[in-house]
Amino acid sequence: MAIIISGKEVSANVRAEVKAACEQLRTKGITPGLAVIIVGDDPASRVYVNNKKKACADVGFVSEEYALPAETTQEELLALIDTLNRKPEINGILCQLPLPKHLDEKAVINAISPLKDVDAFHPSNVGRIMIGDYHFLPCTPAGVMELIHSAGIDVSGKSCVVIGRSNIVGKPMAMLLLHENGTVTICHSRTRNLKELCSSADILVAAVGRPKFVKADMVKEGAVVLDVGINRDENGKLCGDVDFAEVEPKASYITPVPGGVGPMTIAMLMKNTLKAAMLQNGID
Ligand code: NDP
């Protein structure tokens, strides 16, 4: 029987810390502000944006929503980002992805000021993460690390396998595990000996985007299993990339879906926005 690492609990603690720090900042006349841009009417994006706005209100931040029509041009979007980059009461800017096809995601990410890039997607922030000298960490991998720490798990010297190499999750996840002295392997769709590699892992992170992809025979007895996936199973029920029912009896620690990594992402976004507000006000 594995110990279940509760993202609900850990994220509530992170949010409570951010809220307390925000109250402190307000005594100095500073209220952190987050601008959230959403282009088009993708229902999943709308849910994420609403959750981010609610989280801001809960911790005491100001949030501004910019809901733009699907036919917004690249120039219009870049002009808005430029305005927000210059707006002193806005400390963090995020543009909800994916964008409609005619918009250039890379150019949009590049346009956000690195100091306000609370998603940590800007190439300058990505580079800073590589060299281990960063202000912001990408929210989902940072959330996974927070879960690992909360369970008192030491990464140093452990064999860590990350399945997935996206810029948003897999690659930065691997880097954060490496920073903590894990011996890291990154797997992807061209990996030949996936089962063998996964079943050698002390710490296994699944960020594949395939429902119940990780089965018991891919997991070492006593492994720590962190499930980033958010998928729907054959019955339309929310599930992760890990087959929880099969894997849980074999793991020492495991995160559930829902209630695992998911709630951590927004909590870490709040943490990044607080950090941005502090940096922009000369508080370290
Ligand atoms: P991507 O689709 O960008 O990346 C998926 C990765 O999995 C790719 O690197 C791909 O390899 C790899 N992959 C796909 N199929 C296989 C396979 N058969 N064997 C081995 N590797 C494979 O997804 P994201 O990284 O954006 O997201 C991953 C999951 O995490 C999704 O379920 C997403 O919904 C969820 N997610 C959850 C968040 C949260 O807050 N909890 C936040 C962000 C994402 P290749 O590169 O070769 O194509």
Short mmCIF file of C-alpha atoms and ligand atoms in Angstrom, two decimals:
data_model
loop_
_atom_site.label_atom_id
_atom_site.label_comp_id
_atom_site.label_asym_id
_atom_site.label_seq_id
_atom_site.Cartn_x
_atom_site.Cartn_y
_atom_site.Cartn_z
CA MET A 1 0.00 0.00 0.00
CA ALA A 2 1.46 3.32 -1.06
CA ILE A 3 1.29 6.56 0.85
CA ILE A 4 -0.93 8.91 -1.12
CA ILE A 5 0.65 12.36 -1.52
CA SER A 6 -2.25 14.78 -1.40
CA GLY A 7 -1.90 17.73 -3.75
CA LYS A 8 -5.04 19.16 -2.17
CA GLU A 9 -3.34 19.42 1.22
CA VAL A 10 0.06 20.56 -0.01
CA SER A 11 -1.42 23.15 -2.38
CA ALA A 12 -3.61 24.51 0.44
CA ASN A 13 -0.45 24.97 2.54
CA VAL A 14 1.34 26.76 -0.30
CA ARG A 15 -1.64 29.03 -0.87
CA ALA A 16 -1.87 29.80 2.85
CA GLU A 17 1.83 30.78 2.85
CA VAL A 18 1.31 33.00 -0.19
CA LYS A 19 -1.74 34.59 1.43
CA ALA A 20 0.22 35.39 4.60
CA ALA A 21 3.09 36.87 2.57
CA CYS A 22 0.60 38.89 0.53
CA GLU A 23 -0.88 40.36 3.73
CA GLN A 24 2.65 41.39 4.72
CA LEU A 25 3.21 43.05 1.35
CA ARG A 26 -0.05 44.95 1.64
CA THR A 27 1.22 46.59 4.82
CA LYS A 28 3.93 48.06 2.54
CA GLY A 29 1.26 49.27 0.09
CA ILE A 30 1.92 46.51 -2.44
CA THR A 31 -0.80 44.26 -3.83
CA PRO A 32 0.42 41.63 -6.32
CA GLY A 33 -1.41 41.75 -9.65
CA LEU A 34 -1.80 39.03 -12.27
CA ALA A 35 -3.06 39.61 -15.81
CA VAL A 36 -4.58 36.57 -17.51
CA ILE A 37 -5.09 36.68 -21.27
CA ILE A 38 -7.46 34.24 -22.94
CA VAL A 39 -7.99 34.22 -26.69
CA GLY A 40 -11.05 32.45 -28.11
CA ASP A 41 -13.58 30.30 -26.30
CA ASP A 42 -11.92 26.95 -25.63
CA PRO A 43 -13.97 25.51 -22.72
CA ALA A 44 -10.98 23.89 -20.96
CA SER A 45 -9.03 27.16 -21.13
CA ARG A 46 -12.03 29.01 -19.72
CA VAL A 47 -12.13 26.64 -16.71
CA TYR A 48 -8.37 27.11 -16.11
CA VAL A 49 -8.66 30.91 -16.35
CA ASN A 50 -11.61 30.99 -13.93
CA ASN A 51 -9.66 28.83 -11.46
CA LYS A 52 -6.64 31.14 -11.70
CA LYS A 53 -8.78 34.22 -11.07
CA LYS A 54 -10.43 32.56 -8.09
CA ALA A 55 -7.05 31.55 -6.66
CA CYS A 56 -5.87 35.17 -6.99
CA ALA A 57 -8.91 36.41 -5.06
CA ASP A 58 -8.36 33.75 -2.36
CA VAL A 59 -4.76 34.79 -1.67
CA GLY A 60 -5.47 38.53 -1.90
CA PHE A 61 -4.04 39.33 -5.34
CA VAL A 62 -5.65 41.59 -7.90
CA SER A 63 -6.37 39.80 -11.17
CA GLU A 64 -7.26 41.29 -14.52
CA GLU A 65 -8.79 39.16 -17.24
CA TYR A 66 -8.34 40.03 -20.90
CA ALA A 67 -10.78 37.86 -22.86
CA LEU A 68 -10.06 38.42 -26.54
CA PRO A 69 -12.09 37.10 -29.49
CA ALA A 70 -10.75 34.09 -31.44
CA GLU A 71 -10.06 36.29 -34.48
CA THR A 72 -7.65 38.58 -32.54
CA THR A 73 -4.59 39.33 -34.67
CA GLN A 74 -1.00 38.73 -33.67
CA GLU A 75 -0.40 42.51 -33.65
CA GLU A 76 -3.35 43.13 -31.32
CA LEU A 77 -2.21 40.44 -28.91
CA LEU A 78 1.39 41.68 -28.90
CA ALA A 79 0.17 45.25 -28.35
CA LEU A 80 -1.80 44.13 -25.28
CA ILE A 81 1.24 42.30 -23.88
CA ASP A 82 3.34 45.41 -24.45
CA THR A 83 0.82 47.51 -22.49
CA LEU A 84 0.79 44.97 -19.64
CA ASN A 85 4.60 44.78 -19.61
CA ARG A 86 4.59 48.52 -18.85
CA LYS A 87 1.72 48.51 -16.34
CA PRO A 88 3.23 48.84 -12.83
CA GLU A 89 0.29 47.33 -10.95
CA ILE A 90 0.55 44.14 -13.02
CA ASN A 91 3.39 41.92 -11.76
CA GLY A 92 2.63 38.72 -13.64
CA ILE A 93 1.30 38.08 -17.15
CA LEU A 94 0.11 34.80 -18.47
CA CYS A 95 -1.39 33.96 -21.79
CA GLN A 96 -3.53 30.84 -21.59
CA LEU A 97 -2.34 28.21 -24.08
CA PRO A 98 -3.10 26.79 -26.56
CA LEU A 99 -3.74 29.84 -28.74
CA PRO A 100 -5.85 29.72 -31.90
CA LYS A 101 -3.84 28.32 -34.82
CA HIS A 102 -3.22 31.63 -36.63
CA LEU A 103 -1.33 33.05 -33.62
CA ASP A 104 2.39 32.44 -33.09
CA GLU A 105 2.75 30.99 -29.59
CA LYS A 106 6.52 31.36 -29.55
CA ALA A 107 6.36 35.07 -30.44
CA VAL A 108 3.74 35.62 -27.75
CA ILE A 109 5.85 33.89 -25.08
CA ASN A 110 8.89 35.90 -26.18
CA ALA A 111 6.94 39.16 -25.91
CA ILE A 112 6.16 38.77 -22.20
CA SER A 113 8.72 40.54 -20.03
CA PRO A 114 10.88 37.84 -18.36
CA LEU A 115 10.31 39.59 -15.01
CA LYS A 116 6.54 39.18 -15.41
CA ASP A 117 6.72 35.70 -16.97
CA VAL A 118 5.12 33.81 -14.09
CA ASP A 119 4.68 30.67 -16.23
CA ALA A 120 8.48 30.65 -16.72
CA PHE A 121 8.12 29.88 -20.44
CA HIS A 122 10.26 32.76 -21.77
CA PRO A 123 13.56 31.51 -23.26
CA SER A 124 15.50 33.71 -20.86
CA ASN A 125 13.79 32.09 -17.86
CA VAL A 126 14.21 28.63 -19.40
CA GLY A 127 17.94 29.36 -19.77
CA ARG A 128 18.14 30.55 -16.18
CA ILE A 129 16.58 27.28 -15.04
CA MET A 130 19.20 25.34 -17.01
CA ILE A 131 22.01 27.07 -15.13
CA GLY A 132 20.21 26.88 -11.80
CA ASP A 133 19.96 30.67 -11.32
CA TYR A 134 16.29 31.49 -11.62
CA HIS A 135 13.49 33.63 -10.23
CA PHE A 136 10.60 31.49 -11.44
CA LEU A 137 10.12 27.80 -12.03
CA PRO A 138 7.46 26.46 -14.38
CA CYS A 139 4.40 25.80 -12.26
CA THR A 140 3.69 22.12 -12.89
CA PRO A 141 7.25 20.74 -12.43
CA ALA A 142 7.73 23.07 -9.44
CA GLY A 143 4.49 21.65 -8.01
CA VAL A 144 5.79 18.10 -8.44
CA MET A 145 8.98 19.05 -6.56
CA GLU A 146 6.90 20.60 -3.78
CA LEU A 147 4.98 17.30 -3.46
CA ILE A 148 8.25 15.35 -3.32
CA HIS A 149 9.56 17.67 -0.58
CA SER A 150 6.31 17.54 1.37
CA ALA A 151 6.64 13.76 1.59
CA GLY A 152 10.22 14.09 2.86
CA ILE A 153 11.64 12.26 -0.16
CA ASP A 154 15.32 12.87 -0.87
CA VAL A 155 16.05 12.93 -4.61
CA SER A 156 19.84 12.91 -4.28
CA GLY A 157 21.46 9.88 -5.92
CA LYS A 158 18.11 8.36 -6.88
CA SER A 159 17.36 7.02 -10.31
CA CYS A 160 14.68 9.32 -11.74
CA VAL A 161 12.75 8.66 -14.94
CA VAL A 162 10.54 11.29 -16.56
CA ILE A 163 8.21 10.11 -19.30
CA GLY A 164 7.58 13.09 -21.60
CA ARG A 165 9.84 15.83 -22.95
CA SER A 166 7.52 18.81 -23.48
CA ASN A 167 8.90 22.27 -22.82
CA ILE A 168 6.16 22.85 -20.25
CA VAL A 169 6.48 19.68 -18.17
CA GLY A 170 8.95 16.94 -19.15
CA LYS A 171 12.14 18.91 -19.86
CA PRO A 172 11.99 21.31 -16.90
CA MET A 173 10.89 18.43 -14.64
CA ALA A 174 14.05 16.54 -15.54
CA MET A 175 16.15 19.64 -14.89
CA LEU A 176 14.65 20.18 -11.42
CA LEU A 177 15.32 16.57 -10.46
CA LEU A 178 18.88 16.97 -11.75
CA HIS A 179 19.33 20.13 -9.65
CA GLU A 180 18.55 17.99 -6.62
CA ASN A 181 21.19 15.47 -7.68
CA GLY A 182 18.89 12.83 -9.13
CA THR A 183 20.28 10.65 -11.92
CA VAL A 184 17.76 11.51 -14.58
CA THR A 185 16.54 9.74 -17.72
CA ILE A 186 14.03 11.38 -20.05
CA CYS A 187 11.80 9.04 -22.06
CA HIS A 188 9.60 9.92 -25.04
CA SER A 189 7.72 8.34 -27.92
CA ARG A 190 10.94 7.13 -29.61
CA THR A 191 12.37 5.51 -26.48
CA ARG A 192 12.98 1.85 -27.29
CA ASN A 193 13.26 0.20 -23.87
CA LEU A 194 10.60 2.22 -22.04
CA LYS A 195 9.39 -0.57 -19.74
CA GLU A 196 12.93 -1.48 -18.72
CA LEU A 197 13.91 2.14 -18.02
CA CYS A 198 10.74 2.94 -16.09
CA SER A 199 10.99 -0.16 -13.96
CA SER A 200 14.49 0.84 -12.90
CA ALA A 201 13.28 4.18 -11.50
CA ASP A 202 13.24 5.06 -7.81
CA ILE A 203 11.26 8.15 -8.77
CA LEU A 204 8.97 7.96 -11.80
CA VAL A 205 7.22 11.04 -13.22
CA ALA A 206 4.58 10.44 -15.89
CA ALA A 207 3.81 13.38 -18.20
CA VAL A 208 2.63 11.55 -21.29
CA GLY A 209 -0.96 12.63 -21.85
CA ARG A 210 -2.24 9.05 -22.27
CA PRO A 211 -4.84 7.62 -19.88
CA LYS A 212 -3.51 4.90 -17.54
CA PHE A 213 -0.38 4.50 -19.67
CA VAL A 214 1.91 3.44 -16.81
CA LYS A 215 1.09 -0.13 -15.75
CA ALA A 216 2.32 -2.13 -12.76
CA ASP A 217 4.97 -3.94 -14.84
CA MET A 218 6.62 -0.58 -15.59
CA VAL A 219 7.09 0.28 -11.93
CA LYS A 220 9.75 -0.90 -9.49
CA GLU A 221 8.58 -2.21 -6.12
CA GLY A 222 8.70 0.71 -3.67
CA ALA A 223 9.05 3.45 -6.32
CA VAL A 224 7.77 6.99 -5.85
CA VAL A 225 5.24 7.66 -8.63
CA LEU A 226 4.15 11.17 -9.61
CA ASP A 227 1.36 11.46 -12.12
CA VAL A 228 1.12 14.72 -14.08
CA GLY A 229 -1.44 13.49 -16.61
CA ILE A 230 -4.94 14.88 -16.86
CA ASN A 231 -6.98 12.64 -19.13
CA ARG A 232 -10.44 11.13 -19.51
CA ASP A 233 -10.80 7.35 -19.34
CA GLU A 234 -13.12 5.23 -21.49
CA ASN A 235 -16.06 6.27 -19.28
CA GLY A 236 -15.24 9.97 -19.48
CA LYS A 237 -13.90 9.96 -15.92
CA LEU A 238 -10.85 12.07 -15.04
CA CYS A 239 -7.70 9.96 -14.80
CA GLY A 240 -3.94 10.30 -14.91
CA ASP A 241 -1.17 8.79 -17.01
CA VAL A 242 -0.72 6.12 -14.35
CA ASP A 243 -3.04 3.17 -13.89
CA PHE A 244 -3.59 3.99 -10.24
CA ALA A 245 -5.40 0.77 -9.28
CA GLU A 246 -2.58 -1.38 -10.69
CA VAL A 247 0.39 0.74 -9.61
CA GLU A 248 -0.62 1.91 -6.12
CA PRO A 249 0.00 -1.47 -4.41
CA LYS A 250 3.56 -1.53 -5.79
CA ALA A 251 4.57 2.08 -5.10
CA SER A 252 5.84 3.53 -1.83
CA TYR A 253 4.34 6.96 -2.59
CA ILE A 254 1.92 7.96 -5.32
CA THR A 255 -0.06 11.03 -6.36
CA PRO A 256 -3.73 10.57 -7.27
CA VAL A 257 -5.62 12.15 -10.18
CA PRO A 258 -7.57 14.25 -9.42
CA GLY A 259 -6.15 15.78 -6.25
CA GLY A 260 -2.44 15.26 -6.93
CA VAL A 261 -0.28 17.39 -9.21
CA GLY A 262 -3.26 19.30 -10.66
CA PRO A 263 -3.97 21.60 -7.66
CA MET A 264 -0.24 22.30 -7.29
CA THR A 265 0.04 24.07 -10.64
CA ILE A 266 -2.17 27.01 -9.66
CA ALA A 267 -0.64 27.20 -6.17
CA MET A 268 2.81 27.54 -7.74
CA LEU A 269 1.48 30.20 -10.11
CA MET A 270 0.42 32.18 -7.04
CA LYS A 271 3.89 31.70 -5.56
CA ASN A 272 5.51 32.96 -8.78
CA THR A 273 3.24 36.01 -8.91
CA LEU A 274 4.12 36.87 -5.32
CA LYS A 275 7.81 36.51 -6.18
CA ALA A 276 7.36 38.74 -9.24
CA ALA A 277 5.69 41.43 -7.12
CA MET A 278 8.52 41.28 -4.60
CA LEU A 279 11.23 41.44 -7.27
CA GLN A 280 9.57 44.35 -9.03
CA ASN A 281 9.38 46.21 -5.73
CA GLY A 282 12.97 45.53 -4.79
CA ILE A 283 12.11 43.06 -2.03
CA ASP A 284 14.03 39.78 -2.04
P1 NDP B 1 2.75 16.79 -24.58
O1 NDP B 1 1.74 16.13 -25.46
O2 NDP B 1 3.32 18.10 -24.99
O3 NDP B 1 3.95 15.77 -24.34
C1 NDP B 1 3.74 14.41 -24.13
C2 NDP B 1 5.07 13.71 -24.08
O4 NDP B 1 4.82 12.32 -23.91
C3 NDP B 1 5.90 13.86 -25.36
O5 NDP B 1 7.24 14.16 -25.04
C4 NDP B 1 5.77 12.52 -26.05
O6 NDP B 1 6.93 12.12 -26.76
C5 NDP B 1 5.59 11.60 -24.86
N1 NDP B 1 4.87 10.40 -25.28
C6 NDP B 1 3.71 10.32 -25.95
N2 NDP B 1 3.40 9.04 -26.19
C7 NDP B 1 4.39 8.29 -25.66
C8 NDP B 1 4.66 6.90 -25.61
N3 NDP B 1 3.84 6.00 -26.15
N4 NDP B 1 5.78 6.50 -24.98
C9 NDP B 1 6.63 7.38 -24.43
N5 NDP B 1 6.43 8.71 -24.46
C10 NDP B 1 5.33 9.15 -25.08
O7 NDP B 1 2.05 16.89 -23.15
P2 NDP B 1 2.37 17.83 -21.88
O8 NDP B 1 3.75 17.61 -21.44
O9 NDP B 1 1.89 19.20 -22.13
O10 NDP B 1 1.36 17.17 -20.84
C11 NDP B 1 1.47 15.83 -20.41
C12 NDP B 1 0.26 15.48 -19.57
O11 NDP B 1 0.24 16.32 -18.43
C13 NDP B 1 -1.09 15.71 -20.25
O12 NDP B 1 -1.99 14.74 -19.76
C14 NDP B 1 -1.52 17.07 -19.76
O13 NDP B 1 -2.92 17.22 -19.75
C15 NDP B 1 -0.98 17.04 -18.35
N6 NDP B 1 -0.69 18.35 -17.79
C16 NDP B 1 -1.09 18.55 -16.51
C17 NDP B 1 -0.84 19.73 -15.89
C18 NDP B 1 -1.26 19.87 -14.48
O14 NDP B 1 -1.45 20.98 -14.02
N7 NDP B 1 -1.38 18.78 -13.74
C19 NDP B 1 -0.17 20.85 -16.57
C20 NDP B 1 0.30 20.51 -17.90
C21 NDP B 1 0.02 19.30 -18.47
P3 NDP B 1 7.44 12.90 -28.10
O15 NDP B 1 8.09 14.16 -27.61
O16 NDP B 1 8.40 11.96 -28.70
O17 NDP B 1 6.23 13.16 -28.93
#
